[in-house]
């Protein structure tokens, strides 16, 4: 049995856990991070790689705005640029109603400086000859982009380690108990960690960790599905989404088209797989949206595991019931872009008890206390 | 108990090679009507591959010593046709519990199963070397297929590189077809071959055939170099020269084609997708679906036989295919003759002993044997170099194959690691100081082979998730 | 690739970059092309010529683009009369 005694224990070495650990280490806080598999091998490493603000709720845009400059300077933070490119993000419209919805969104988030541009008609076709006839326009966000999650997630975990965080991989937390004001975490008989504060960054498994400490937080699992084609000649550089959802895609520099849409299924024991219709569904949509891909071949398909909340916003903040326990999970398919900011915010919450970025909307107990008193802004 | 098969039993066999055909035969004998899926044009699998109909060579010309067996297997299959649902040119590209996803002439389809026999065979085991992506370099199996299925040799002057009995068989077949053999480079040393002989005596006829080929080649003055490691295939547009190294020094020879292969590796993706447990076989240097002597895997209703369960050769494949099908029958409550199953298991067991001898005679070259320069392409799909792999081991401390994949793209390309996987694993083990069994394995992923993005009409369906 | 035995089969024609070639009934696309040209495709990243490798549908290094758009896996696709391929780096492109 290996024993550790530390200020903060982090469960989960995905992007959220790693970004938090890294920020804490940069303030000199002692951190031990426990990861069941390999750091960054779950949602953080297998996601679509969309680094996008457009489409997020105003509540999340504060976090997104804070993350935005970190992406541009990722190399300074984690040692690699993670293939991040500011390619822009376009949300496509198939109908006038879609365009109206996109314009309404642009108006709603006007304060956030996203630079959204609604395109339609000839201007749209001329700028984007790649899109099929069913697509009639879209909303373009020039500052959004894309990155390679495989590289970014692994590098974040590695950066936390290099900053002095004890990262213990292949180490599932099997038991958590309160010990005085702190916590005792056990990974079978192999590792025991005593910590004054605990960060629950267990991703889709976050609600389970919360429940182990008596926090009942509603969350459901889902399994977003991704397809990758063989390398293709350049077709499109902008990161693509579509109003109403159902498809997202991007062509990486090497030529592969990475795309997703819809959800797979659980396949037992923390694993997931695409549903039977995934290829026909996503491939069919891709070919309709980007006709130049219609003869392409798909070489990889997978489904990741993600935790979803009722309002699609994550849980971020200290537990109302268990002081010293900080939750950060339930990112509902959108945690990649904001993760660098979430790490900094958690660090602030832990070290200072408040964050310079508003995160009130993400209170972990928001579904228990629908009538939460409005005075508790951070 | 012996009963009538219930209509709930929907057996499916993947692979129409020796193992799959014998499995289908046993299922039909038990009163079942299996679906038999195979990606190939015609039944027969690898060794008894049938050329397209336009060819006219006799079986004797095609299969040599094995002509009788080929004839019997093809005849069995012809007789089965009316009793099975045979779907050639049908790729199984994905598998989920109870269901195979296939791509055939009529497009994508789903094939439900209650019981599944996997008889997916093997492909060449490759270790790359400098220049192996040049036109003119083919796999050893590929060289044989060119001749068997197309009446072609891969060149006029051919060098054969690797190890294993196929090296000598191909040299023999090629010489008879009028090609010139520039050299046979066998990484096995002569002493290895002596060491393997006792175990190989378990199949004296097969051993004798092997010795016959070697003697035949030597009698014709064909150069055989033992303990040799290929250094480079050189040439600008295509192969012009092969350079190698032995403890005694360097050698080189002009050639216009090279066949490369170090034995075979099992095709195991479907078992992987179905969640079968795998274990690393130190003897075979690969991770294989765990199966018992009956062919049962760790997943109920999924059976495996033939080279796809671990390389044992064609005769063993026939026996193992029958045995796996009988296991299915047992589990489905159909009567099975206990003496027959015991005899089949014994037959496969004898081949296991022979195989151990082959492994000793033609051992897997170890990573340290290869003076692979950093600029050698390891993954031909994504064009990833040995240097990139080494850098990941060195700089990122990678010691696990899927992490290596995440960081370097090894195994992510079109072939899913079929070509680079064994070498990547050996190199990773070497550089991380772990054993090959401990560095993990590249997991099979859908699609098992590339799938068209849009085999269906191009519409954005209205179903929004 | 060199024709050796069993080559007495009817001729069929096909096209590479618009130029007419003759193959034989029963040829795979790979055989038909490589008995008369040096390669099947150009690799995506290093732009090197490639001419297949495994001949058994495993390596995926033999995909050839057709004029109609879809690509075919040359080693496991039988040549049909009139097939037309586009191959970078061969005459006609
Ligand atoms: C397919 C897919 C596509 C997506 N696309 C995008 C996108 O384009 N843009 C975007 O912004 N977001 C996207 N997301 C969402 C984003 O990936 C996630 O929100 C984000 O990665 C969550 O990070 P995490 O660290 O919380 O989760 P994870 O990366 O899942 O990390 C949680 C970690 O906790 C570990 N863990 C769990 N239980 C235990 C335990 N008991 N003991 C020890 N360790 C444990 C897990 O092994 C895991 O590594 C996508 C998600 C998926 C699945
Ligand atoms: C190129 C080659 C040449 C060989 N030559 C010889 C030889 O000369 N002498 C010798 O003793 N041994 C030879 N072997 C070994 C010999 O092939 C095997 O021992 C024997 O054929 C194994 O039989 P099998 O039924 O297990 O598999 P195979 O004969 O390989 O049959 C497997 C079948 O499964 C099909 N299949 C696999 N995956 C899928 C899928 N996903 N979807 C649909 N169909 C699928 C394949 O198309 C194939 O027809 C050779 C092997 C190879 C690869
Ligand atoms: S040559 Fe390998 S797939 Fe065709």
Short mmCIF file of N, CA and C in Angstrom, two decimals, chain B residues 94-225:
data_model
loop_
_atom_site.label_atom_id
_atom_site.label_comp_id
_atom_site.label_asym_id
_atom_site.label_seq_id
_atom_site.Cartn_x
_atom_site.Cartn_y
_atom_site.Cartn_z
N UNK B 94 -18.30 -4.75 -38.84
CA UNK B 94 -18.54 -4.43 -37.44
C UNK B 94 -19.31 -5.58 -36.82
N UNK B 95 -19.18 -5.73 -35.51
CA UNK B 95 -19.90 -6.78 -34.81
C UNK B 95 -20.34 -6.24 -33.46
N UNK B 96 -21.59 -6.49 -33.14
CA UNK B 96 -22.11 -6.14 -31.82
C UNK B 96 -22.85 -7.39 -31.34
N UNK B 97 -23.13 -7.48 -30.05
CA UNK B 97 -23.78 -8.70 -29.57
C UNK B 97 -25.03 -9.04 -30.40
N UNK B 98 -25.05 -10.24 -30.97
CA UNK B 98 -26.22 -10.70 -31.71
C UNK B 98 -26.34 -10.22 -33.14
N UNK B 99 -25.37 -9.45 -33.60
CA UNK B 99 -25.55 -8.80 -34.90
C UNK B 99 -24.21 -8.51 -35.57
N UNK B 100 -24.12 -8.89 -36.85
CA UNK B 100 -22.95 -8.50 -37.64
C UNK B 100 -23.37 -7.42 -38.61
N UNK B 101 -22.50 -6.46 -38.82
CA UNK B 101 -22.76 -5.44 -39.82
C UNK B 101 -21.89 -5.75 -41.02
N UNK B 102 -22.53 -5.92 -42.15
CA UNK B 102 -21.79 -6.36 -43.33
C UNK B 102 -21.96 -5.37 -44.47
N UNK B 103 -21.03 -5.47 -45.41
CA UNK B 103 -21.10 -4.67 -46.62
C UNK B 103 -20.93 -5.63 -47.78
N UNK B 104 -21.95 -5.72 -48.61
CA UNK B 104 -21.88 -6.65 -49.72
C UNK B 104 -22.27 -5.98 -51.02
N UNK B 105 -22.49 -6.79 -52.04
CA UNK B 105 -22.86 -6.26 -53.35
C UNK B 105 -24.07 -5.35 -53.26
N UNK B 106 -25.02 -5.72 -52.38
CA UNK B 106 -26.26 -4.97 -52.30
C UNK B 106 -26.17 -3.82 -51.30
N UNK B 107 -24.96 -3.52 -50.84
CA UNK B 107 -24.82 -2.42 -49.89
C UNK B 107 -24.75 -2.92 -48.47
N UNK B 108 -24.90 -2.01 -47.52
CA UNK B 108 -24.76 -2.40 -46.12
C UNK B 108 -25.97 -3.19 -45.64
N UNK B 109 -25.75 -4.12 -44.74
CA UNK B 109 -26.85 -4.92 -44.21
C UNK B 109 -26.47 -5.40 -42.81
N UNK B 110 -27.46 -5.91 -42.12
CA UNK B 110 -27.26 -6.44 -40.79
C UNK B 110 -27.57 -7.92 -40.81
N UNK B 111 -26.70 -8.73 -40.22
CA UNK B 111 -26.91 -10.17 -40.17
C UNK B 111 -27.02 -10.59 -38.70
N UNK B 112 -28.23 -10.95 -38.27
CA UNK B 112 -28.36 -11.36 -36.86
C UNK B 112 -27.79 -12.76 -36.65
N UNK B 113 -27.31 -13.03 -35.46
CA UNK B 113 -26.85 -14.39 -35.17
C UNK B 113 -27.20 -14.76 -33.73
N UNK B 114 -27.44 -16.04 -33.54
CA UNK B 114 -27.55 -16.54 -32.17
C UNK B 114 -26.24 -17.18 -31.75
N UNK B 115 -25.56 -17.77 -32.72
CA UNK B 115 -24.27 -18.41 -32.51
C UNK B 115 -23.37 -18.01 -33.67
N UNK B 116 -22.10 -17.81 -33.35
CA UNK B 116 -21.19 -17.29 -34.37
C UNK B 116 -19.89 -18.09 -34.36
N UNK B 117 -19.50 -18.56 -35.54
CA UNK B 117 -18.20 -19.23 -35.66
C UNK B 117 -17.26 -18.29 -36.41
N UNK B 118 -16.19 -17.91 -35.78
CA UNK B 118 -15.21 -17.03 -36.42
C UNK B 118 -14.10 -17.88 -37.02
N UNK B 119 -13.95 -17.77 -38.33
CA UNK B 119 -12.91 -18.55 -39.03
C UNK B 119 -12.24 -17.60 -40.01
N UNK B 120 -11.67 -16.54 -39.45
CA UNK B 120 -11.23 -15.41 -40.27
C UNK B 120 -9.78 -15.49 -40.73
N UNK B 121 -9.07 -16.54 -40.33
CA UNK B 121 -7.75 -16.75 -40.91
C UNK B 121 -6.72 -15.73 -40.48
N UNK B 122 -5.75 -15.52 -41.35
CA UNK B 122 -4.57 -14.75 -40.96
C UNK B 122 -4.07 -13.90 -42.12
N UNK B 123 -3.19 -12.99 -41.79
CA UNK B 123 -2.46 -12.24 -42.82
C UNK B 123 -0.97 -12.30 -42.46
N UNK B 124 -0.15 -11.77 -43.38
CA UNK B 124 1.29 -11.83 -43.14
C UNK B 124 1.70 -11.06 -41.90
N UNK B 125 2.73 -11.57 -41.26
CA UNK B 125 3.36 -10.86 -40.14
C UNK B 125 4.57 -10.13 -40.72
N UNK B 126 4.54 -8.84 -40.56
CA UNK B 126 5.53 -8.00 -41.24
C UNK B 126 6.44 -7.30 -40.25
N UNK B 127 7.71 -7.25 -40.55
CA UNK B 127 8.62 -6.32 -39.88
C UNK B 127 9.21 -5.43 -40.96
N UNK B 128 9.05 -4.14 -40.80
CA UNK B 128 9.48 -3.24 -41.87
C UNK B 128 10.99 -3.11 -41.93
N UNK B 129 11.48 -2.61 -43.01
CA UNK B 129 12.88 -2.20 -43.12
C UNK B 129 12.93 -1.07 -44.11
N UNK B 130 14.08 -0.47 -44.22
CA UNK B 130 14.17 0.72 -45.06
C UNK B 130 13.78 0.40 -46.50
N UNK B 131 12.87 1.17 -47.04
CA UNK B 131 12.48 0.99 -48.43
C UNK B 131 11.34 0.00 -48.66
N UNK B 132 10.73 -0.49 -47.58
CA UNK B 132 9.71 -1.53 -47.75
C UNK B 132 8.43 -1.01 -48.38
N UNK B 133 8.31 0.31 -48.51
CA UNK B 133 7.11 0.85 -49.15
C UNK B 133 7.31 1.09 -50.65
N UNK B 134 8.50 0.82 -51.15
CA UNK B 134 8.76 1.00 -52.58
C UNK B 134 7.89 0.05 -53.42
N UNK B 135 7.41 0.52 -54.56
CA UNK B 135 6.76 -0.41 -55.49
C UNK B 135 7.69 -1.58 -55.80
N UNK B 136 7.12 -2.77 -55.81
CA UNK B 136 7.94 -3.96 -56.05
C UNK B 136 8.16 -4.76 -54.78
N UNK B 137 7.91 -4.15 -53.62
CA UNK B 137 8.00 -4.91 -52.36
C UNK B 137 6.58 -5.36 -52.01
N UNK B 138 6.40 -6.65 -51.87
CA UNK B 138 5.09 -7.22 -51.53
C UNK B 138 5.24 -8.11 -50.30
N UNK B 139 4.11 -8.44 -49.72
CA UNK B 139 4.18 -9.40 -48.63
C UNK B 139 4.39 -10.80 -49.21
N UNK B 140 4.87 -11.70 -48.36
CA UNK B 140 5.13 -13.07 -48.80
C UNK B 140 3.84 -13.73 -49.28
N UNK B 141 2.78 -13.57 -48.48
CA UNK B 141 1.48 -14.10 -48.89
C UNK B 141 1.02 -13.48 -50.20
N UNK B 142 1.29 -12.18 -50.32
CA UNK B 142 0.92 -11.48 -51.55
C UNK B 142 1.62 -12.07 -52.75
N UNK B 143 2.90 -12.39 -52.58
CA UNK B 143 3.65 -12.99 -53.68
C UNK B 143 3.02 -14.31 -54.09
N UNK B 144 2.54 -15.04 -53.11
CA UNK B 144 1.94 -16.33 -53.41
C UNK B 144 0.57 -16.16 -54.08
N UNK B 145 -0.16 -15.18 -53.61
CA UNK B 145 -1.48 -14.93 -54.20
C UNK B 145 -1.34 -14.49 -55.66
N UNK B 146 -0.31 -13.66 -55.93
CA UNK B 146 -0.10 -13.20 -57.31
C UNK B 146 -0.02 -14.40 -58.24
N UNK B 147 0.71 -15.40 -57.78
CA UNK B 147 0.89 -16.58 -58.62
C UNK B 147 -0.36 -17.46 -58.64
N UNK B 148 -0.88 -17.72 -57.46
CA UNK B 148 -2.00 -18.66 -57.37
C UNK B 148 -3.26 -18.10 -58.02
N UNK B 149 -3.55 -16.85 -57.73
CA UNK B 149 -4.84 -16.31 -58.16
C UNK B 149 -4.75 -15.51 -59.45
N UNK B 150 -3.51 -15.15 -59.88
CA UNK B 150 -3.40 -14.31 -61.06
C UNK B 150 -2.40 -14.85 -62.08
N UNK B 151 -1.71 -15.93 -61.74
CA UNK B 151 -0.73 -16.49 -62.68
C UNK B 151 0.45 -15.57 -62.92
N UNK B 152 0.70 -14.67 -61.98
CA UNK B 152 1.79 -13.69 -62.12
C UNK B 152 2.83 -13.91 -61.04
N UNK B 153 4.05 -13.49 -61.33
CA UNK B 153 5.04 -13.37 -60.27
C UNK B 153 5.23 -11.87 -60.01
N UNK B 154 5.69 -11.54 -58.81
CA UNK B 154 5.77 -10.11 -58.48
C UNK B 154 6.91 -9.42 -59.21
N UNK B 155 7.79 -10.18 -59.86
CA UNK B 155 8.87 -9.59 -60.64
C UNK B 155 9.56 -10.67 -61.44
N UNK B 156 10.63 -10.26 -62.15
CA UNK B 156 11.44 -11.22 -62.90
C UNK B 156 12.48 -11.85 -61.98
N UNK B 157 13.09 -10.99 -61.19
CA UNK B 157 14.17 -11.41 -60.29
C UNK B 157 13.75 -11.02 -58.88
N UNK B 158 13.43 -12.04 -58.10
CA UNK B 158 12.74 -11.79 -56.84
C UNK B 158 13.60 -12.19 -55.66
N UNK B 159 13.67 -11.31 -54.66
CA UNK B 159 14.33 -11.66 -53.40
C UNK B 159 13.26 -11.98 -52.37
N UNK B 160 13.49 -13.01 -51.56
CA UNK B 160 12.53 -13.40 -50.53
C UNK B 160 13.14 -13.15 -49.16
N UNK B 161 12.42 -12.43 -48.34
CA UNK B 161 12.97 -11.93 -47.08
C UNK B 161 12.03 -12.24 -45.94
N UNK B 162 12.58 -12.76 -44.84
CA UNK B 162 11.74 -12.98 -43.67
C UNK B 162 12.14 -14.27 -42.98
N UNK B 163 11.11 -15.00 -42.56
CA UNK B 163 11.39 -16.33 -42.03
C UNK B 163 10.13 -17.17 -42.15
N UNK B 164 10.29 -18.46 -41.91
CA UNK B 164 9.12 -19.35 -41.93
C UNK B 164 9.11 -20.22 -43.17
N UNK B 165 8.34 -21.28 -43.10
CA UNK B 165 8.32 -22.26 -44.19
C UNK B 165 7.82 -21.68 -45.51
N UNK B 166 6.94 -20.66 -45.43
CA UNK B 166 6.39 -20.10 -46.66
C UNK B 166 7.48 -19.54 -47.58
N UNK B 167 8.58 -19.08 -46.96
CA UNK B 167 9.71 -18.54 -47.72
C UNK B 167 10.18 -19.55 -48.77
N UNK B 168 10.31 -20.79 -48.35
CA UNK B 168 10.86 -21.83 -49.23
C UNK B 168 9.81 -22.32 -50.22
N UNK B 169 8.57 -22.37 -49.74
CA UNK B 169 7.48 -22.78 -50.63
C UNK B 169 7.34 -21.77 -51.77
N UNK B 170 7.35 -20.48 -51.42
CA UNK B 170 7.20 -19.46 -52.46
C UNK B 170 8.39 -19.52 -53.43
N UNK B 171 9.58 -19.71 -52.91
CA UNK B 171 10.76 -19.79 -53.78
C UNK B 171 10.62 -20.93 -54.77
N UNK B 172 10.13 -22.04 -54.27
CA UNK B 172 9.93 -23.22 -55.12
C UNK B 172 8.88 -22.92 -56.19
N UNK B 173 7.74 -22.38 -55.74
CA UNK B 173 6.66 -22.11 -56.69
C UNK B 173 7.09 -21.06 -57.73
N UNK B 174 7.81 -20.07 -57.28
CA UNK B 174 8.25 -19.01 -58.20
C UNK B 174 9.25 -19.54 -59.22
N UNK B 175 10.17 -20.35 -58.76
CA UNK B 175 11.15 -20.90 -59.69
C UNK B 175 10.44 -21.71 -60.76
N UNK B 176 9.48 -22.53 -60.31
CA UNK B 176 8.75 -23.35 -61.28
C UNK B 176 7.97 -22.47 -62.26
N UNK B 177 7.56 -21.28 -61.82
CA UNK B 177 6.80 -20.41 -62.70
C UNK B 177 7.71 -19.54 -63.57
N UNK B 178 9.01 -19.77 -63.48
CA UNK B 178 9.92 -19.08 -64.40
C UNK B 178 10.55 -17.82 -63.85
N UNK B 179 10.31 -17.50 -62.58
CA UNK B 179 10.99 -16.33 -62.01
C UNK B 179 12.37 -16.74 -61.54
N UNK B 180 13.26 -15.75 -61.46
CA UNK B 180 14.59 -16.03 -60.93
C UNK B 180 14.61 -15.60 -59.47
N UNK B 181 15.11 -16.45 -58.59
CA UNK B 181 15.19 -16.08 -57.18
C UNK B 181 16.57 -15.48 -56.92
N UNK B 182 16.60 -14.20 -56.58
CA UNK B 182 17.88 -13.52 -56.38
C UNK B 182 18.54 -14.01 -55.10
N UNK B 183 17.77 -14.15 -54.06
CA UNK B 183 18.31 -14.62 -52.78
C UNK B 183 17.13 -14.96 -51.88
N UNK B 184 17.36 -15.90 -50.96
CA UNK B 184 16.41 -16.13 -49.87
C UNK B 184 17.10 -15.70 -48.59
N UNK B 185 16.57 -14.67 -47.95
CA UNK B 185 17.14 -14.20 -46.69
C UNK B 185 16.26 -14.70 -45.56
N UNK B 186 16.80 -15.59 -44.75
CA UNK B 186 16.01 -16.12 -43.63
C UNK B 186 16.62 -15.59 -42.34
N UNK B 187 15.82 -14.89 -41.54
CA UNK B 187 16.37 -14.34 -40.30
C UNK B 187 16.70 -15.46 -39.31
N UNK B 188 16.10 -16.64 -39.50
CA UNK B 188 16.42 -17.76 -38.61
C UNK B 188 17.83 -18.27 -38.93
N UNK B 189 18.51 -18.66 -37.85
CA UNK B 189 19.84 -19.22 -38.07
C UNK B 189 19.70 -20.71 -38.32
N UNK B 190 20.72 -21.28 -38.88
CA UNK B 190 20.69 -22.70 -39.18
C UNK B 190 20.48 -23.51 -37.89
N UNK B 191 21.10 -23.05 -36.78
CA UNK B 191 20.97 -23.77 -35.51
C UNK B 191 19.53 -23.76 -35.01
N UNK B 192 18.78 -22.68 -35.30
CA UNK B 192 17.37 -22.65 -34.92
C UNK B 192 16.63 -23.80 -35.58
N UNK B 193 17.00 -24.02 -36.84
CA UNK B 193 16.26 -25.02 -37.60
C UNK B 193 16.52 -26.42 -37.07
N UNK B 194 17.75 -26.64 -36.63
CA UNK B 194 18.05 -27.93 -36.01
C UNK B 194 17.24 -28.09 -34.72
N UNK B 195 17.18 -26.99 -33.94
CA UNK B 195 16.49 -27.06 -32.65
C UNK B 195 15.01 -27.35 -32.82
N UNK B 196 14.44 -26.89 -33.93
CA UNK B 196 13.01 -27.07 -34.13
C UNK B 196 12.65 -28.44 -34.66
N UNK B 197 13.65 -29.16 -35.17
CA UNK B 197 13.36 -30.40 -35.88
C UNK B 197 12.61 -31.45 -35.07
N UNK B 198 13.01 -31.72 -33.80
CA UNK B 198 12.33 -32.80 -33.08
C UNK B 198 10.83 -32.60 -32.99
N UNK B 199 10.40 -31.37 -32.65
CA UNK B 199 8.96 -31.13 -32.52
C UNK B 199 8.27 -31.26 -33.87
N UNK B 200 8.97 -30.86 -34.93
CA UNK B 200 8.35 -30.93 -36.25
C UNK B 200 8.17 -32.36 -36.73
N UNK B 201 8.92 -33.29 -36.08
CA UNK B 201 8.76 -34.70 -36.45
C UNK B 201 7.35 -35.22 -36.15
N UNK B 202 6.58 -34.44 -35.38
CA UNK B 202 5.20 -34.85 -35.13
C UNK B 202 4.37 -34.86 -36.41
N UNK B 203 4.81 -34.12 -37.39
CA UNK B 203 4.10 -34.14 -38.68
C UNK B 203 5.15 -34.45 -39.74
N UNK B 204 5.60 -35.72 -39.78
CA UNK B 204 6.74 -36.05 -40.66
C UNK B 204 6.48 -35.69 -42.12
N UNK B 205 5.26 -35.84 -42.56
CA UNK B 205 4.99 -35.56 -43.98
C UNK B 205 5.22 -34.09 -44.29
N UNK B 206 4.76 -33.24 -43.38
CA UNK B 206 4.93 -31.80 -43.59
C UNK B 206 6.39 -31.41 -43.50
N UNK B 207 7.07 -31.99 -42.52
CA UNK B 207 8.51 -31.72 -42.38
C UNK B 207 9.24 -32.15 -43.65
N UNK B 208 8.87 -33.30 -44.15
CA UNK B 208 9.52 -33.83 -45.35
C UNK B 208 9.31 -32.90 -46.54
N UNK B 209 8.09 -32.36 -46.67
CA UNK B 209 7.83 -31.41 -47.76
C UNK B 209 8.74 -30.20 -47.65
N UNK B 210 8.86 -29.70 -46.41
CA UNK B 210 9.70 -28.53 -46.17
C UNK B 210 11.15 -28.81 -46.56
N UNK B 211 11.63 -29.98 -46.13
CA UNK B 211 13.02 -30.34 -46.44
C UNK B 211 13.21 -30.52 -47.94
N UNK B 212 12.16 -31.06 -48.58
CA UNK B 212 12.21 -31.27 -50.02
C UNK B 212 12.41 -29.94 -50.75
N UNK B 213 11.62 -28.92 -50.34
CA UNK B 213 11.73 -27.62 -51.01
C UNK B 213 13.14 -27.05 -50.86
N UNK B 214 13.68 -27.15 -49.63
CA UNK B 214 15.00 -26.57 -49.40
C UNK B 214 16.04 -27.30 -50.25
N UNK B 215 15.96 -28.62 -50.27
CA UNK B 215 16.92 -29.40 -51.06
C UNK B 215 16.80 -29.06 -52.54
N UNK B 216 15.57 -28.95 -52.99
CA UNK B 216 15.28 -28.63 -54.40
C UNK B 216 15.90 -27.29 -54.76
N UNK B 217 15.74 -26.30 -53.89
CA UNK B 217 16.26 -24.96 -54.15
C UNK B 217 17.78 -24.98 -54.15
N UNK B 218 18.35 -25.71 -53.17
CA UNK B 218 19.81 -25.76 -53.08
C UNK B 218 20.40 -26.44 -54.31
N UNK B 219 19.71 -27.46 -54.75
CA UNK B 219 20.19 -28.19 -55.94
C UNK B 219 20.25 -27.27 -57.16
N UNK B 220 19.43 -26.27 -57.17
CA UNK B 220 19.45 -25.33 -58.29
C UNK B 220 20.35 -24.12 -58.03
N UNK B 221 21.13 -24.21 -56.98
CA UNK B 221 22.11 -23.16 -56.71
C UNK B 221 21.50 -21.86 -56.22
N UNK B 222 20.31 -21.92 -55.71
CA UNK B 222 19.69 -20.68 -55.23
C UNK B 222 20.30 -20.28 -53.90
N UNK B 223 20.67 -19.02 -53.79
CA UNK B 223 21.37 -18.55 -52.61
C UNK B 223 20.41 -18.43 -51.42
N UNK B 224 20.76 -19.15 -50.34
CA UNK B 224 19.98 -19.05 -49.11
C UNK B 224 20.91 -18.50 -48.03
N UNK B 225 20.53 -17.37 -47.44
CA UNK B 225 21.36 -16.78 -46.39
C UNK B 225 20.61 -16.86 -45.07
#
